[in-house]
Amino acid sequence: MPHVQPAAVPDPEPTLAAVVVLAAGQGTRMRSSTPKVLHALGGRSMLGHVLAAAAPLGAGATVVVVGSGRDQVEQHLAQIAPTALPVLQEEQRGSGHAAAVALAAVPGLEGAVLVVNGDAPLLTTRTLEALVAAHDAAGSVFTVLTAEVDDPTGLGRIVRDGSGAPQAIVEERDATPEQCSIREVNAGVYVAAAGTLRRVLAGLATDNAQGEQYLTDALAPLVAGGAPTAAVRADDPDDVLGCNDRRELAARRRTLNDRVLDELMRSGVTVVDPATTWVDVTVSVAPDALLRPGTQLEGVTSVGAGAEVGPDTTLVDTEVGESATVVRTHAVGARIGAEVSVGPFAYLRPGTVLGPRAKVGTFVETKNAQVGEGSKVPHLSYVGDATIGRGTNIGAATVFVNYDGVAKHQTTIGDHARTGADNMFVAPVTVGDGAYTAAGSVITSDVPPGAMAVARAAQRNVAGWVRRRRPGTPAAQAAAAAESPAEAPGQDHSGTSRADHDS
Ligand code: UD1
Ligand code: CA
């Protein structure tokens, strides 16, 4: 169907000329060799979260001010937002200076600009849209996002006049005791008319406690000059929280995770223990899935309807099919089919593909391994560089010997094969459809379909060896009793009987 745009309907969304993200600061308080905005939570860097929140606003340009650790930040930016323009702030002379450097990089820009601190990972698109809408509705030239918080320590305070109109943003270090008691704080998120902002930033002084050009100092001169300005409170004060040190990072991570889990639970996912379940913002979980305690879902992981994951399971970039169960497992880059059973204690590495109703059991490691529909690798095995057909059973303690010290080789096992316990498949090797292999075999050549391969030394029993070579031991006594039961006196076998070991 052709898409016809009715000419008369105006764009309902307010349009933004640019988004400017301030990300040049050193982040001294993180005490890290990694630039602050690259620290990650919930599956994205802080910078990634800010850009993701702003992206749906559809700004004409995205400018990111870089400085401290610029190489790392630029590299990261090229990966996550290749169309964003990194702009270098050589010296970190304050947030106002950073914004001015950004605007200088887009000289012709007119219209509304959204300026955002790069260390605000909890910002939401909804909050940003509301800010831009309020800015438009008020006909403002400079609008600041604010929040009422319980503990305003360290943040800029919003000073309003008797009528509630914003007058100034005062940094805590420069605030009077009276101003310090204000609990409405600056979020570090602003919408401004590009031309006005350029002009006011050019006039910023550095006569403050840090000797920096504060972006926050843009408000007061505009108010004094009679320009229309606004300060808009965020609905959820959590949205605006910055992140300056590792304790704040942990707190933001917790808040973000709570949000992700709330959304999942609302959508029909059971989360047994939200306190120990961690889900990245990039993960999808279908309704009626169940997440047990100690589950971490990371990257582009997805969990299908009715699947059960955990306890104590980490899945990275892994797909879990409908009604699968994954117990005490670590998986990276794996595809787990519908109704598959994995674990307890399995390690699935990249390239693992488990067909429907397959099983990978206890103490099993897989890598580059396809396990066909209904096939089982139940116990104590390594399956690397292998293709296993449908309906096949791999015996306990099997190793797919894929590495000759130089190169990796492939093993292929057919459909409905039954391989014995304690087999070595020395790749490259193929076991045909319906073939069997004997327990303890080292399979070095191909097994034709339907054959039974026996690749182990024949057994030799040396009769009477124990009686001759280990006389007087409990073993010799037990052997004697077994050989002539009538002669032997009643013996206590409790410590050594076979029955103990067979249980
Ligand atoms: C800033 C605000 C404060 C607000 C708080 C919200 C100022 C002066 N103060 O304080 O009112 O309550 O955010 O979290 O803006 N940056 C640069 N170049 C620089 C300096 C900073 O790009 O030269 C960037 C930083 O990387 C950071 C942002 O600007 O993303 C804010 O700087 P930061 O030092 O974190 O300011 P705060 O003290 O948190
Ligand atoms: Ca900050």
Coordinates of C-alpha atoms and ligand atoms in Angstrom, one line a residue:
M1 CA 0.0 0.0 0.0
P2 CA 1.5 3.4 -1.0
H3 CA 2.2 5.7 2.0
V4 CA 0.5 9.0 1.4
Q5 CA 1.4 11.9 3.6
P6 CA -1.5 14.3 4.0
A7 CA 0.0 17.8 3.2
A8 CA -2.2 19.8 5.6
V9 CA -1.4 17.9 8.8
P10 CA 1.6 19.5 10.7
D11 CA 4.2 17.4 12.4
P12 CA 2.8 16.8 15.9
E13 CA 6.3 16.4 17.4
P14 CA 8.2 19.5 18.3
T15 CA 11.4 19.5 16.2
L16 CA 14.9 19.8 17.6
A17 CA 17.7 21.2 15.6
A18 CA 20.4 19.4 17.6
V19 CA 21.2 17.3 20.7
V20 CA 24.4 18.2 22.4
V21 CA 25.8 15.7 24.9
L22 CA 28.5 17.0 27.3
A23 CA 31.0 14.1 27.7
A24 CA 34.4 15.7 28.0
G25 CA 34.7 15.8 31.8
Q26 CA 37.4 13.8 33.5
G27 CA 35.1 12.0 36.0
T28 CA 37.8 12.3 38.7
R29 CA 35.4 10.9 41.3
M30 CA 35.1 7.6 39.4
R31 CA 38.9 7.0 40.1
S32 CA 39.2 5.1 36.8
S33 CA 41.3 4.8 33.7
T34 CA 38.1 4.5 31.8
P35 CA 36.4 7.8 30.9
K36 CA 33.3 8.3 33.1
V37 CA 30.7 8.2 30.3
L38 CA 31.9 4.8 29.2
H39 CA 31.2 3.1 32.4
A40 CA 28.3 0.7 31.8
L41 CA 25.1 -0.3 33.5
G42 CA 22.2 -2.4 32.3
G43 CA 24.0 -3.3 29.1
R44 CA 25.0 0.2 27.8
S45 CA 27.5 2.9 28.6
M46 CA 26.2 6.0 30.4
L47 CA 26.7 7.8 27.1
G48 CA 24.8 5.0 25.3
H49 CA 21.8 5.5 27.6
V50 CA 21.7 9.3 27.1
L51 CA 21.9 8.9 23.3
A52 CA 19.2 6.1 23.4
A53 CA 16.9 8.4 25.4
A54 CA 17.4 11.3 23.0
A55 CA 17.4 9.3 19.7
P56 CA 13.5 9.1 19.3
L57 CA 13.4 12.9 19.5
G58 CA 14.7 12.9 15.9
A59 CA 17.1 15.9 16.3
G60 CA 18.7 17.1 13.1
A61 CA 22.2 16.6 14.5
T62 CA 23.8 14.9 17.5
V63 CA 27.0 16.5 18.8
V64 CA 29.1 14.9 21.5
V65 CA 31.7 17.0 23.3
V66 CA 34.7 14.8 24.0
G67 CA 37.9 15.6 25.9
S68 CA 39.2 13.3 28.7
G69 CA 39.8 9.9 27.2
R70 CA 38.7 11.2 23.8
D71 CA 40.1 8.3 21.8
Q72 CA 38.2 5.8 23.8
V73 CA 35.0 7.9 23.7
E74 CA 35.2 8.5 20.0
Q75 CA 35.8 4.8 19.3
H76 CA 32.8 3.9 21.3
L77 CA 30.7 6.5 19.7
A78 CA 31.7 5.2 16.2
Q79 CA 30.3 1.8 17.3
I80 CA 27.0 2.9 19.0
A81 CA 26.1 6.1 17.2
P82 CA 28.2 6.5 14.0
T83 CA 26.2 9.5 12.8
A84 CA 26.9 11.5 15.9
L85 CA 29.6 14.2 15.6
P86 CA 32.3 14.2 18.2
V87 CA 33.7 17.6 19.0
L88 CA 36.9 18.1 20.9
Q89 CA 37.0 20.3 24.0
E90 CA 40.8 20.6 24.4
E91 CA 40.7 21.8 28.0
Q92 CA 37.9 21.1 30.3
R93 CA 37.0 24.6 31.3
G94 CA 33.4 23.8 32.5
S95 CA 30.0 22.7 31.2
G96 CA 29.3 26.2 29.7
H97 CA 32.5 26.2 27.8
A98 CA 31.8 22.6 26.6
A99 CA 28.4 23.7 25.3
A100 CA 30.0 26.7 23.5
V101 CA 32.5 24.4 21.8
A102 CA 29.7 22.2 20.6
L103 CA 27.7 25.1 19.1
A104 CA 30.9 26.4 17.4
A105 CA 31.1 23.1 15.6
V106 CA 27.7 23.6 14.0
P107 CA 27.9 27.3 13.1
G108 CA 24.8 27.6 10.9
L109 CA 22.5 25.8 13.4
E110 CA 19.2 27.6 14.3
G111 CA 16.3 26.4 16.3
A112 CA 16.0 24.5 19.6
V113 CA 19.0 22.7 21.0
L114 CA 18.8 20.0 23.7
V115 CA 21.9 20.0 25.9
V116 CA 22.4 17.0 28.1
N117 CA 25.1 15.9 30.7
G118 CA 26.7 12.7 29.5
D119 CA 26.5 11.2 33.0
A120 CA 22.7 11.0 33.3
P121 CA 22.0 7.3 32.5
L122 CA 18.4 7.2 33.8
L123 CA 17.0 9.9 31.5
T124 CA 14.0 8.7 29.5
T125 CA 12.6 9.7 26.2
R126 CA 9.3 10.6 27.8
T127 CA 11.0 13.1 30.2
L128 CA 13.0 14.7 27.3
E129 CA 9.9 14.9 25.1
A130 CA 8.0 16.6 28.0
L131 CA 10.8 19.1 28.5
V132 CA 10.9 20.0 24.8
A133 CA 7.1 20.3 24.7
A134 CA 7.1 22.6 27.8
H135 CA 9.8 24.7 26.2
D136 CA 7.7 25.1 23.1
A137 CA 4.5 25.8 25.0
A138 CA 6.1 28.5 27.1
G139 CA 7.7 30.2 24.1
S140 CA 10.9 30.0 26.2
V141 CA 14.5 30.6 25.0
F142 CA 16.1 28.7 27.8
T143 CA 14.4 25.9 29.7
V144 CA 16.0 23.8 32.4
L145 CA 14.9 20.3 33.6
T146 CA 14.6 20.1 37.4
A147 CA 13.6 17.6 40.1
E148 CA 12.6 17.7 43.7
V149 CA 14.9 15.3 45.5
D150 CA 15.3 14.2 49.2
D151 CA 19.0 14.7 49.2
P152 CA 20.2 17.6 47.0
T153 CA 23.9 17.3 48.1
G154 CA 26.4 18.3 45.4
L155 CA 23.8 19.4 42.9
G156 CA 22.9 22.9 41.5
R157 CA 19.9 24.4 43.2
I158 CA 17.0 26.1 41.3
V159 CA 16.2 29.5 42.7
R160 CA 12.7 30.8 42.0
D161 CA 11.1 34.1 42.8
G162 CA 7.9 34.7 44.8
S163 CA 5.7 33.9 41.7
G164 CA 7.6 30.7 41.1
A165 CA 9.5 32.0 38.0
P166 CA 13.1 30.6 37.8
Q167 CA 15.7 33.2 38.6
A168 CA 19.0 31.3 38.7
I169 CA 20.8 28.0 39.0
V170 CA 23.3 28.1 41.9
E171 CA 26.0 25.5 42.3
E172 CA 26.2 24.1 45.8
R173 CA 29.8 25.3 46.3
D174 CA 28.7 28.9 45.5
A175 CA 25.3 28.7 47.3
T176 CA 24.3 30.6 50.5
P177 CA 23.1 28.4 53.4
E178 CA 19.5 29.4 52.5
Q179 CA 19.9 28.4 48.9
C180 CA 21.5 25.1 50.0
S181 CA 18.2 24.2 51.7
I182 CA 16.4 24.2 48.4
R183 CA 15.5 20.7 47.3
E184 CA 14.7 21.5 43.7
V185 CA 17.8 20.7 41.7
N186 CA 19.2 21.1 38.2
A187 CA 19.1 17.9 36.2
G188 CA 21.9 19.1 33.8
V189 CA 19.4 18.9 30.9
Y190 CA 18.4 22.1 29.0
V191 CA 16.5 23.2 25.9
A192 CA 17.6 26.5 24.4
A193 CA 17.3 28.6 21.3
A194 CA 20.6 28.1 19.5
G195 CA 21.3 31.8 18.8
T196 CA 20.4 32.9 22.4
L197 CA 22.5 30.1 23.9
R198 CA 25.5 31.0 21.7
R199 CA 25.3 34.7 22.8
V200 CA 24.9 34.0 26.5
L201 CA 27.6 31.4 26.7
A202 CA 30.1 33.8 25.1
G203 CA 29.6 36.1 28.1
L204 CA 30.1 33.5 30.8
A205 CA 32.5 34.5 33.6
T206 CA 34.6 32.1 35.8
D207 CA 34.2 33.9 39.1
N208 CA 33.0 30.8 40.9
A209 CA 34.4 28.3 43.4
Q210 CA 35.8 26.1 40.6
G211 CA 37.0 28.9 38.3
E212 CA 35.0 27.3 35.4
Q213 CA 32.4 28.5 32.9
Y214 CA 29.2 27.1 34.2
L215 CA 26.4 26.3 31.8
T216 CA 24.1 26.9 34.7
D217 CA 25.1 30.6 34.8
A218 CA 23.3 31.0 31.5
L219 CA 19.9 31.4 33.2
A220 CA 20.3 34.4 35.4
P221 CA 21.4 36.9 32.7
L222 CA 18.6 35.8 30.4
V223 CA 16.1 36.4 33.3
A224 CA 17.7 39.8 34.0
G225 CA 17.3 40.7 30.3
G226 CA 13.6 39.9 30.4
A227 CA 13.9 36.8 28.1
P228 CA 11.2 34.1 28.5
T229 CA 12.7 31.2 30.4
A230 CA 11.3 28.2 32.2
A231 CA 12.2 25.4 34.7
V232 CA 10.3 22.2 34.3
R233 CA 10.1 19.5 37.0
A234 CA 10.5 15.9 35.9
D235 CA 7.7 13.5 36.9
D236 CA 10.1 10.9 38.2
P237 CA 13.0 12.4 40.1
D238 CA 15.0 9.3 39.5
D239 CA 15.2 10.3 35.8
V240 CA 17.6 13.1 36.4
L241 CA 20.1 11.5 38.7
G242 CA 23.7 11.9 37.6
C243 CA 26.5 9.5 38.2
N244 CA 29.8 10.8 39.5
D245 CA 31.4 7.9 41.5
R246 CA 31.2 4.1 41.8
R247 CA 28.6 4.3 44.6
E248 CA 26.3 6.3 42.5
L249 CA 27.0 3.9 39.6
A250 CA 25.8 1.0 41.7
A251 CA 22.7 2.9 42.8
R252 CA 21.8 4.0 39.2
R253 CA 22.4 0.4 38.0
R254 CA 19.9 -0.8 40.7
T255 CA 17.3 1.7 39.7
L256 CA 17.7 0.9 36.0
N257 CA 17.4 -2.8 36.8
D258 CA 14.3 -2.2 38.9
R259 CA 12.7 -0.4 36.0
V260 CA 13.5 -3.2 33.5
L261 CA 12.1 -5.9 35.9
D262 CA 9.0 -3.8 36.7
E263 CA 8.3 -3.6 33.0
L264 CA 8.9 -7.4 32.5
M265 CA 6.6 -8.3 35.4
R266 CA 3.9 -6.0 34.2
S267 CA 4.1 -7.7 30.8
G268 CA 3.6 -11.2 32.4
V269 CA 7.1 -12.4 33.2
T270 CA 7.6 -14.1 36.7
V271 CA 10.7 -12.8 38.5
V272 CA 11.1 -14.9 41.6
D273 CA 13.7 -12.6 43.2
P274 CA 14.0 -9.1 41.8
A275 CA 16.9 -8.4 44.2
T276 CA 19.2 -11.0 42.5
T277 CA 18.0 -10.9 38.9
W278 CA 19.8 -8.6 36.5
V279 CA 18.4 -7.9 33.1
D280 CA 20.0 -5.5 30.5
V281 CA 17.8 -3.0 28.7
T282 CA 18.7 -4.8 25.5
V283 CA 17.1 -8.1 26.5
S284 CA 13.6 -9.3 25.7
V285 CA 11.6 -11.8 27.8
A286 CA 8.3 -13.2 26.6
P287 CA 5.2 -13.4 28.9
D288 CA 5.0 -16.5 31.1
A289 CA 8.7 -17.0 31.2
L290 CA 10.1 -17.5 34.7
L291 CA 13.4 -16.1 36.0
R292 CA 14.8 -17.8 39.1
P293 CA 17.1 -16.1 41.7
G294 CA 20.6 -15.3 40.6
T295 CA 19.8 -14.9 36.9
Q296 CA 21.7 -12.4 34.7
L297 CA 20.5 -11.8 31.1
E298 CA 22.9 -9.7 29.1
G299 CA 23.3 -8.2 25.6
V300 CA 20.9 -9.3 22.9
T301 CA 19.5 -12.2 24.9
S302 CA 15.9 -13.3 24.4
V303 CA 13.8 -15.7 26.4
G304 CA 10.7 -17.4 24.9
A305 CA 7.3 -17.9 26.4
G306 CA 7.1 -20.5 29.1
A307 CA 10.9 -20.9 29.4
E308 CA 12.5 -21.2 32.8
V309 CA 15.9 -19.7 33.5
G310 CA 18.0 -20.1 36.6
P311 CA 18.8 -20.3 39.4
D312 CA 22.4 -18.9 39.1
T313 CA 22.5 -18.6 35.4
T314 CA 24.2 -16.0 33.1
L315 CA 23.1 -15.7 29.5
V316 CA 25.0 -13.4 27.2
D317 CA 23.7 -12.8 23.6
T318 CA 21.8 -16.0 23.9
E319 CA 18.4 -17.1 22.5
V320 CA 16.2 -19.3 24.7
G321 CA 13.3 -21.0 22.9
E322 CA 9.8 -21.4 24.2
S323 CA 9.4 -23.7 27.2
A324 CA 13.1 -24.5 27.5
T325 CA 14.7 -24.9 30.9
V326 CA 18.1 -23.5 31.6
V327 CA 19.5 -24.3 35.1
R328 CA 22.8 -23.2 36.7
T329 CA 24.3 -22.4 33.3
H330 CA 26.7 -19.9 31.7
A331 CA 26.0 -19.3 28.0
V332 CA 27.5 -16.9 25.5
G333 CA 26.3 -16.6 21.9
A334 CA 24.2 -19.7 22.1
R335 CA 20.8 -20.6 20.5
I336 CA 18.7 -22.9 22.7
G337 CA 15.7 -24.3 20.9
A338 CA 12.1 -24.8 22.2
E339 CA 11.7 -27.3 25.0
V340 CA 15.4 -27.9 25.3
S341 CA 16.8 -28.8 28.7
V342 CA 20.2 -27.3 29.7
G343 CA 22.1 -27.9 32.9
P344 CA 22.5 -28.0 35.8
F345 CA 26.1 -26.9 35.4
A346 CA 26.5 -26.4 31.7
Y347 CA 28.7 -24.0 29.7
L348 CA 27.5 -23.1 26.3
R349 CA 30.0 -21.2 24.2
P350 CA 29.6 -19.2 21.0
G351 CA 28.2 -21.2 18.0
T352 CA 26.2 -23.6 20.1
V353 CA 22.8 -24.4 18.5
L354 CA 20.5 -26.8 20.3
G355 CA 17.6 -28.1 18.3
P356 CA 14.1 -28.5 19.7
R357 CA 13.8 -30.9 22.7
A358 CA 17.6 -31.5 22.8
K359 CA 19.3 -31.9 26.1
V360 CA 22.7 -30.7 27.3
G361 CA 23.1 -32.0 30.8
T362 CA 25.4 -31.8 33.8
F363 CA 29.1 -30.6 33.5
V364 CA 28.8 -30.4 29.7
E365 CA 30.7 -27.7 27.7
T366 CA 29.8 -27.0 24.1
K367 CA 31.3 -24.7 21.4
N368 CA 30.5 -24.4 17.7
A369 CA 28.2 -27.3 18.2
Q370 CA 24.9 -28.2 16.6
V371 CA 22.9 -30.7 18.6
G372 CA 19.9 -31.9 16.5
E373 CA 16.3 -32.2 17.5
G374 CA 15.8 -34.5 20.5
S375 CA 19.5 -35.4 20.8
K376 CA 21.1 -35.7 24.2
V377 CA 24.5 -35.0 25.7
P378 CA 23.6 -35.7 29.3
H379 CA 26.8 -35.9 31.3
L380 CA 30.4 -34.8 31.7
S381 CA 31.3 -34.0 28.1
Y382 CA 33.0 -31.6 25.8
V383 CA 31.4 -31.0 22.4
G384 CA 33.5 -28.7 20.2
D385 CA 33.3 -28.1 16.5
A386 CA 30.6 -30.8 16.1
T387 CA 27.4 -31.5 14.3
I388 CA 25.1 -34.1 16.0
G389 CA 22.0 -35.2 14.1
R390 CA 18.5 -35.9 15.4
G391 CA 17.5 -38.4 18.1
T392 CA 21.1 -39.2 18.9
N393 CA 22.5 -40.0 22.4
I394 CA 26.1 -39.2 23.4
G395 CA 27.4 -41.4 26.2
A396 CA 28.7 -39.9 29.5
A397 CA 32.2 -38.5 29.7
T398 CA 32.7 -38.0 25.9
V399 CA 35.2 -35.7 24.5
F400 CA 35.1 -34.3 20.9
V401 CA 38.8 -34.1 20.3
N402 CA 38.7 -31.1 18.0
Y403 CA 42.2 -29.6 18.4
D404 CA 45.5 -31.1 17.1
G405 CA 47.6 -28.4 18.6
V406 CA 47.5 -26.3 15.4
A407 CA 44.1 -26.4 13.8
K408 CA 40.5 -27.2 14.8
H409 CA 38.7 -30.1 13.1
Q410 CA 35.0 -31.1 12.8
T411 CA 33.2 -34.2 14.0
T412 CA 29.9 -35.2 12.5
I413 CA 27.5 -37.7 14.2
G414 CA 24.4 -38.8 12.3
D415 CA 20.8 -39.3 13.3
H416 CA 19.7 -41.8 15.9
A417 CA 23.3 -42.8 16.8
R418 CA 24.1 -44.3 20.2
T419 CA 27.7 -43.5 21.3
G420 CA 29.1 -45.3 24.3
A421 CA 30.3 -43.8 27.5
D422 CA 33.9 -42.4 27.7
N423 CA 34.4 -42.0 23.9
M424 CA 37.0 -39.8 22.3
F425 CA 36.0 -38.6 18.8
V426 CA 39.3 -37.6 17.3
A427 CA 38.4 -35.1 14.6
P428 CA 38.0 -35.0 11.7
V429 CA 35.7 -38.0 12.0
T430 CA 32.2 -39.0 11.1
V431 CA 29.8 -41.4 12.7
G432 CA 27.0 -42.5 10.4
D433 CA 23.2 -42.6 11.0
G434 CA 22.1 -45.3 13.4
A435 CA 25.6 -46.3 14.3
Y436 CA 26.8 -47.4 17.8
T437 CA 30.1 -47.0 19.4
A438 CA 31.4 -49.1 22.3
A439 CA 32.1 -47.6 25.7
G440 CA 35.7 -46.5 26.1
S441 CA 36.4 -46.2 22.4
V442 CA 38.8 -43.8 20.8
I443 CA 37.2 -43.2 17.5
T444 CA 39.8 -42.1 14.9
S445 CA 38.2 -43.4 11.7
D446 CA 34.7 -43.0 10.3
V447 CA 32.0 -45.3 11.4
P448 CA 29.6 -46.4 8.6
P449 CA 25.8 -46.1 9.2
G450 CA 24.4 -48.9 11.4
A451 CA 27.9 -50.2 12.4
M452 CA 29.1 -50.9 15.9
A453 CA 32.6 -49.4 16.4
V454 CA 34.8 -51.0 19.0
A455 CA 38.1 -49.1 19.4
R456 CA 39.6 -50.2 22.6
A457 CA 42.0 -52.9 23.8
A458 CA 40.5 -56.3 24.5
Q459 CA 40.1 -57.2 28.2
R460 CA 42.5 -59.7 29.8
N461 CA 41.8 -61.3 33.3
V462 CA 44.8 -62.6 35.2
A463 CA 43.2 -65.3 37.4
G464 CA 44.2 -65.5 41.1
W465 CA 46.4 -62.4 40.9
V466 CA 45.1 -60.8 44.1
R467 CA 45.5 -64.0 46.2
R468 CA 49.1 -64.4 45.0
R469 CA 50.3 -60.8 44.9
R470 CA 48.3 -59.2 47.7
P471 CA 47.9 -62.0 50.2
G472 CA 46.2 -61.2 53.6
T473 CA 44.5 -58.0 52.3
P474 CA 40.7 -57.6 52.7
A475 CA 40.6 -57.9 48.9
A476 CA 42.3 -61.3 49.0
Q477 CA 40.0 -62.5 51.8
A478 CA 37.0 -61.3 49.9
A479 CA 38.2 -63.1 46.8
A480 CA 38.8 -66.3 48.8
A481 CA 35.3 -66.1 50.2
A482 CA 33.8 -65.6 46.8
E483 CA 35.8 -68.5 45.3
S484 CA 34.9 -71.0 48.1
P485 CA 31.9 -69.6 50.0
A486 CA 31.4 -72.7 52.3
E487 CA 35.0 -72.6 53.7
A488 CA 35.1 -68.9 54.5
P489 CA 34.1 -67.7 58.0
G490 CA 31.5 -65.0 58.2
Q491 CA 33.1 -61.8 57.1
D492 CA 32.3 -58.2 57.5
H493 CA 32.1 -56.7 54.0
S494 CA 30.6 -53.4 55.1
G495 CA 33.5 -51.2 54.1
T496 CA 34.2 -52.7 50.8
S497 CA 31.1 -54.4 49.3
R498 CA 30.2 -53.7 45.7
A499 CA 26.7 -52.9 46.7
D500 CA 28.0 -49.6 48.3
H501 CA 29.4 -48.5 45.0
D502 CA 26.5 -49.5 42.9
S503 CA 24.0 -47.5 44.8
Ligands
UD1_1 C1 26.4 19.6 36.9 C2 25.7 20.9 37.0 C3 24.8 20.9 38.3 C4 23.7 19.8 38.1 C5 24.5 18.5 37.9 C6 23.4 17.4 37.5 C7 27.2 22.6 36.1 C8 28.2 23.7 36.4 N1 26.6 22.0 37.2 O1 27.2 19.4 38.0 O2 24.0 22.1 38.4 O3 22.9 19.7 39.3 O4 25.4 18.6 36.7 O5 24.0 16.1 37.5 O6 27.0 22.3 35.0 N2 31.7 18.5 31.1 C9 32.4 18.8 29.9 N3 33.4 19.7 29.9 C10 33.8 20.3 31.0 C11 33.1 20.1 32.2 C12 32.1 19.2 32.2 O7 32.1 18.2 28.9 O8 34.7 21.1 30.9 C13 30.6 17.5 31.1 C14 30.9 16.4 32.0 O9 31.5 15.3 31.2 C15 29.5 16.0 32.5 C16 28.7 17.3 32.4 O10 29.5 18.2 31.6 O11 28.8 15.0 31.6 C17 28.6 17.9 33.8 O12 29.8 18.0 34.5 P1 30.0 17.5 35.9 O13 31.4 17.8 36.3 O14 29.6 16.1 36.1 O15 29.0 18.5 36.7 P2 28.3 18.3 38.1 O16 29.3 18.8 39.2 O17 27.8 16.9 38.2
CA2 CA 27.8 15.1 37.1

